[in-house]
Amino acid sequence: TMPILTAIFAAVAGIERLHSRFWLAAAVSFAGVCLVAFGAQSGISGDLWGYALALFATATWAAYSVAIAPLMTRYTASRISAWGLTVGAIPLLAVGSPQLASQDYGDLPSLVWLAFVFAVLAPLFLTNLLWFNSIDRVGPSRASLYTNLQPFLGAVFALLILSESITALQVGGGVLIAAGIVLSRRDQPALVPQETTP
């Protein structure tokens, strides 16, 4: 749903004009995600509250990605990332301050600190820079199509690291996801030119 929500928000905001080829690519890619999910041997959870939270998280990230697009015409990815992480850290510190104050940091093993450094530098800082630059190059909607690779790549890494099995249905889903991305790349640039002030 991420590419679909992003495309809707971008169209409403007047940031992108999307052609029928994109919607076809989004549908093909979404079908691939469904195959990956239903192909998992663990099955699909029936927790509706969990689905609602996941949909809300997807919608907020889609809106965030659309809001970033016009900013990338005026500011660098590192500057936007710095401001975003700083502003986002304020409510997290407010909520987590009791736990931070009561934590015995001297009792934490070095592996925990290494994991913390990795979590800050790789999944948080580096991915933000890559994501913002992707939005600037291809637009938020087409960039969001690549997020559909996450469940398939998760299945692949589960196979490599955890020795879990991967099903033919999941492989087929990965092929459909890739096909959707390739199909979207053949579309014309959809970014609406932003007006610049003298």
Short mmCIF file of C-alpha atoms in Angstrom, two decimals:
data_model
loop_
_atom_site.label_atom_id
_atom_site.label_comp_id
_atom_site.label_asym_id
_atom_site.label_seq_id
_atom_site.Cartn_x
_atom_site.Cartn_y
_atom_site.Cartn_z
CA THR A 1 0.00 0.00 0.00
CA MET A 2 2.97 2.36 0.41
CA PRO A 3 3.32 3.25 -3.32
CA ILE A 4 -0.45 3.66 -3.70
CA LEU A 5 -0.80 5.96 -0.68
CA THR A 6 2.28 7.93 -1.70
CA ALA A 7 0.91 8.39 -5.22
CA ILE A 8 -2.46 9.57 -3.90
CA PHE A 9 -0.86 12.06 -1.51
CA ALA A 10 1.53 13.31 -4.21
CA ALA A 11 -1.29 13.80 -6.69
CA VAL A 12 -3.45 15.65 -4.16
CA ALA A 13 -0.51 17.87 -3.20
CA GLY A 14 0.18 18.61 -6.87
CA ILE A 15 3.74 17.28 -6.67
CA GLU A 16 3.41 14.52 -9.27
CA ARG A 17 1.31 13.76 -12.33
CA LEU A 18 1.17 10.01 -12.63
CA HIS A 19 0.29 8.08 -15.78
CA SER A 20 -1.60 4.82 -16.11
CA ARG A 21 1.67 2.89 -16.43
CA PHE A 22 2.57 3.77 -12.84
CA TRP A 23 -0.74 2.49 -11.49
CA LEU A 24 -0.26 -0.74 -13.43
CA ALA A 25 3.26 -1.05 -12.00
CA ALA A 26 1.94 -0.40 -8.49
CA ALA A 27 -0.74 -3.08 -8.92
CA VAL A 28 1.77 -5.65 -10.22
CA SER A 29 4.19 -4.86 -7.40
CA PHE A 30 1.42 -5.06 -4.78
CA ALA A 31 0.38 -8.46 -6.12
CA GLY A 32 3.97 -9.56 -5.62
CA VAL A 33 3.92 -8.40 -2.00
CA CYS A 34 0.72 -10.40 -1.43
CA LEU A 35 2.36 -13.52 -2.85
CA VAL A 36 5.37 -13.07 -0.57
CA ALA A 37 3.10 -12.62 2.46
CA PHE A 38 0.78 -15.53 1.71
CA GLY A 39 3.69 -17.73 0.70
CA ALA A 40 5.24 -17.52 4.17
CA GLN A 41 4.99 -20.83 6.00
CA SER A 42 4.13 -19.04 9.24
CA GLY A 43 0.91 -17.80 7.66
CA ILE A 44 -0.82 -14.43 8.03
CA SER A 45 -1.73 -12.98 11.43
CA GLY A 46 -5.38 -12.13 12.00
CA ASP A 47 -4.73 -9.23 14.40
CA LEU A 48 -6.81 -6.36 12.99
CA TRP A 49 -5.27 -3.87 15.42
CA GLY A 50 -1.84 -4.78 14.12
CA TYR A 51 -3.03 -4.24 10.55
CA ALA A 52 -4.45 -0.83 11.50
CA LEU A 53 -1.17 0.24 13.09
CA ALA A 54 0.79 -0.95 10.05
CA LEU A 55 -1.53 0.98 7.72
CA PHE A 56 -1.19 4.11 9.86
CA ALA A 57 2.61 3.80 9.85
CA THR A 58 2.57 3.37 6.07
CA ALA A 59 0.34 6.41 5.61
CA THR A 60 2.54 8.63 7.79
CA TRP A 61 5.70 7.54 5.95
CA ALA A 62 3.99 8.15 2.60
CA ALA A 63 2.97 11.66 3.68
CA TYR A 64 6.47 12.30 5.01
CA SER A 65 8.03 11.22 1.71
CA VAL A 66 5.73 13.52 -0.26
CA ALA A 67 6.52 16.44 2.04
CA ILE A 68 10.25 15.88 1.49
CA ALA A 69 10.05 16.17 -2.33
CA PRO A 70 9.74 19.99 -2.63
CA LEU A 71 12.32 20.50 0.13
CA MET A 72 14.91 18.58 -1.89
CA THR A 73 14.85 21.34 -4.52
CA ARG A 74 16.14 23.84 -1.94
CA TYR A 75 18.10 21.90 0.67
CA THR A 76 20.56 19.02 0.75
CA ALA A 77 19.59 15.55 1.90
CA SER A 78 21.96 15.77 4.88
CA ARG A 79 20.42 19.04 6.06
CA ILE A 80 16.87 17.72 5.83
CA SER A 81 17.91 14.52 7.57
CA ALA A 82 19.61 16.44 10.38
CA TRP A 83 16.53 18.56 11.03
CA GLY A 84 14.17 15.60 10.76
CA LEU A 85 16.15 13.44 13.17
CA THR A 86 16.54 16.32 15.63
CA VAL A 87 12.85 17.19 15.66
CA GLY A 88 11.89 13.52 15.85
CA ALA A 89 14.25 12.93 18.77
CA ILE A 90 12.50 15.52 20.97
CA PRO A 91 9.25 13.58 21.62
CA LEU A 92 11.20 10.31 21.87
CA LEU A 93 13.41 11.79 24.59
CA ALA A 94 10.37 13.16 26.39
CA VAL A 95 8.66 9.76 26.43
CA GLY A 96 11.77 7.68 27.07
CA SER A 97 13.51 9.91 29.63
CA PRO A 98 12.37 7.83 32.66
CA GLN A 99 13.85 4.67 31.15
CA LEU A 100 17.00 6.51 30.09
CA ALA A 101 17.50 7.83 33.62
CA SER A 102 17.04 4.43 35.26
CA GLN A 103 19.20 2.45 32.82
CA ASP A 104 22.51 1.09 34.13
CA TYR A 105 24.73 1.85 31.14
CA GLY A 106 27.84 0.36 32.70
CA ASP A 107 26.14 -3.04 32.74
CA LEU A 108 25.57 -3.10 28.98
CA PRO A 109 27.92 -5.37 26.99
CA SER A 110 30.00 -3.98 24.15
CA LEU A 111 27.85 -5.81 21.61
CA VAL A 112 24.88 -3.67 22.63
CA TRP A 113 26.86 -0.48 22.01
CA LEU A 114 28.03 -1.76 18.63
CA ALA A 115 24.44 -2.57 17.71
CA PHE A 116 23.40 0.93 18.81
CA VAL A 117 26.07 2.60 16.67
CA PHE A 118 25.10 0.46 13.69
CA ALA A 119 21.39 1.26 14.19
CA VAL A 120 22.11 5.00 14.20
CA LEU A 121 24.54 5.10 11.27
CA ALA A 122 23.12 2.50 8.87
CA PRO A 123 19.34 2.04 9.16
CA LEU A 124 18.71 5.59 10.40
CA PHE A 125 21.21 8.13 9.03
CA LEU A 126 22.48 6.44 5.85
CA THR A 127 19.08 5.17 4.72
CA ASN A 128 17.59 8.64 5.21
CA LEU A 129 20.20 10.14 2.89
CA LEU A 130 19.64 7.43 0.29
CA TRP A 131 15.86 7.75 0.53
CA PHE A 132 15.86 11.55 0.18
CA ASN A 133 18.15 11.41 -2.85
CA SER A 134 15.94 8.73 -4.41
CA ILE A 135 12.90 10.96 -3.96
CA ASP A 136 14.79 13.82 -5.59
CA ARG A 137 15.79 11.68 -8.60
CA VAL A 138 12.62 9.74 -9.43
CA GLY A 139 9.88 11.29 -7.30
CA PRO A 140 8.26 9.95 -4.11
CA SER A 141 5.78 7.63 -5.81
CA ARG A 142 8.25 5.69 -7.94
CA ALA A 143 10.81 5.66 -5.12
CA SER A 144 8.19 4.10 -2.86
CA LEU A 145 7.82 1.16 -5.27
CA TYR A 146 11.24 -0.03 -4.10
CA THR A 147 9.92 -0.39 -0.54
CA ASN A 148 7.88 -3.34 -1.79
CA LEU A 149 11.16 -5.24 -2.02
CA GLN A 150 11.41 -5.29 1.79
CA PRO A 151 9.23 -8.35 2.48
CA PHE A 152 10.93 -10.36 -0.27
CA LEU A 153 14.42 -9.33 0.86
CA GLY A 154 13.35 -10.20 4.41
CA ALA A 155 12.51 -13.70 3.23
CA VAL A 156 15.85 -13.96 1.41
CA PHE A 157 17.87 -12.88 4.45
CA ALA A 158 15.83 -15.20 6.67
CA LEU A 159 16.95 -18.00 4.35
CA LEU A 160 20.61 -16.94 4.44
CA ILE A 161 20.93 -16.01 8.12
CA LEU A 162 18.27 -18.03 9.94
CA SER A 163 18.16 -21.02 7.57
CA GLU A 164 14.43 -20.55 7.08
CA SER A 165 12.89 -21.91 3.92
CA ILE A 166 11.63 -19.79 1.05
CA THR A 167 8.65 -20.97 -0.97
CA ALA A 168 8.05 -20.88 -4.71
CA LEU A 169 5.15 -18.50 -4.07
CA GLN A 170 7.53 -16.05 -2.40
CA VAL A 171 10.00 -16.29 -5.27
CA GLY A 172 7.17 -15.60 -7.69
CA GLY A 173 6.19 -12.62 -5.57
CA GLY A 174 9.73 -11.28 -5.76
CA VAL A 175 9.62 -11.57 -9.55
CA LEU A 176 6.36 -9.60 -9.68
CA ILE A 177 7.75 -6.90 -7.39
CA ALA A 178 10.79 -6.53 -9.63
CA ALA A 179 8.55 -6.47 -12.72
CA GLY A 180 6.54 -3.63 -11.22
CA ILE A 181 9.69 -1.62 -10.59
CA VAL A 182 10.98 -2.20 -14.12
CA LEU A 183 7.59 -1.26 -15.56
CA SER A 184 7.54 2.02 -13.63
CA ARG A 185 11.03 2.92 -14.88
CA ARG A 186 9.72 2.95 -18.45
CA ASP A 187 7.25 5.70 -17.55
CA GLN A 188 7.88 9.37 -18.23
CA PRO A 189 9.15 11.63 -15.42
CA ALA A 190 6.17 12.56 -13.28
CA LEU A 191 7.55 15.35 -11.11
CA VAL A 192 5.66 18.61 -11.44
CA PRO A 193 8.16 21.46 -11.86
CA GLN A 194 8.35 23.60 -8.73
CA GLU A 195 8.20 27.36 -9.04
CA THR A 196 11.35 29.14 -7.96
CA THR A 197 11.44 32.58 -6.41
CA PRO A 198 13.88 35.13 -7.84
#
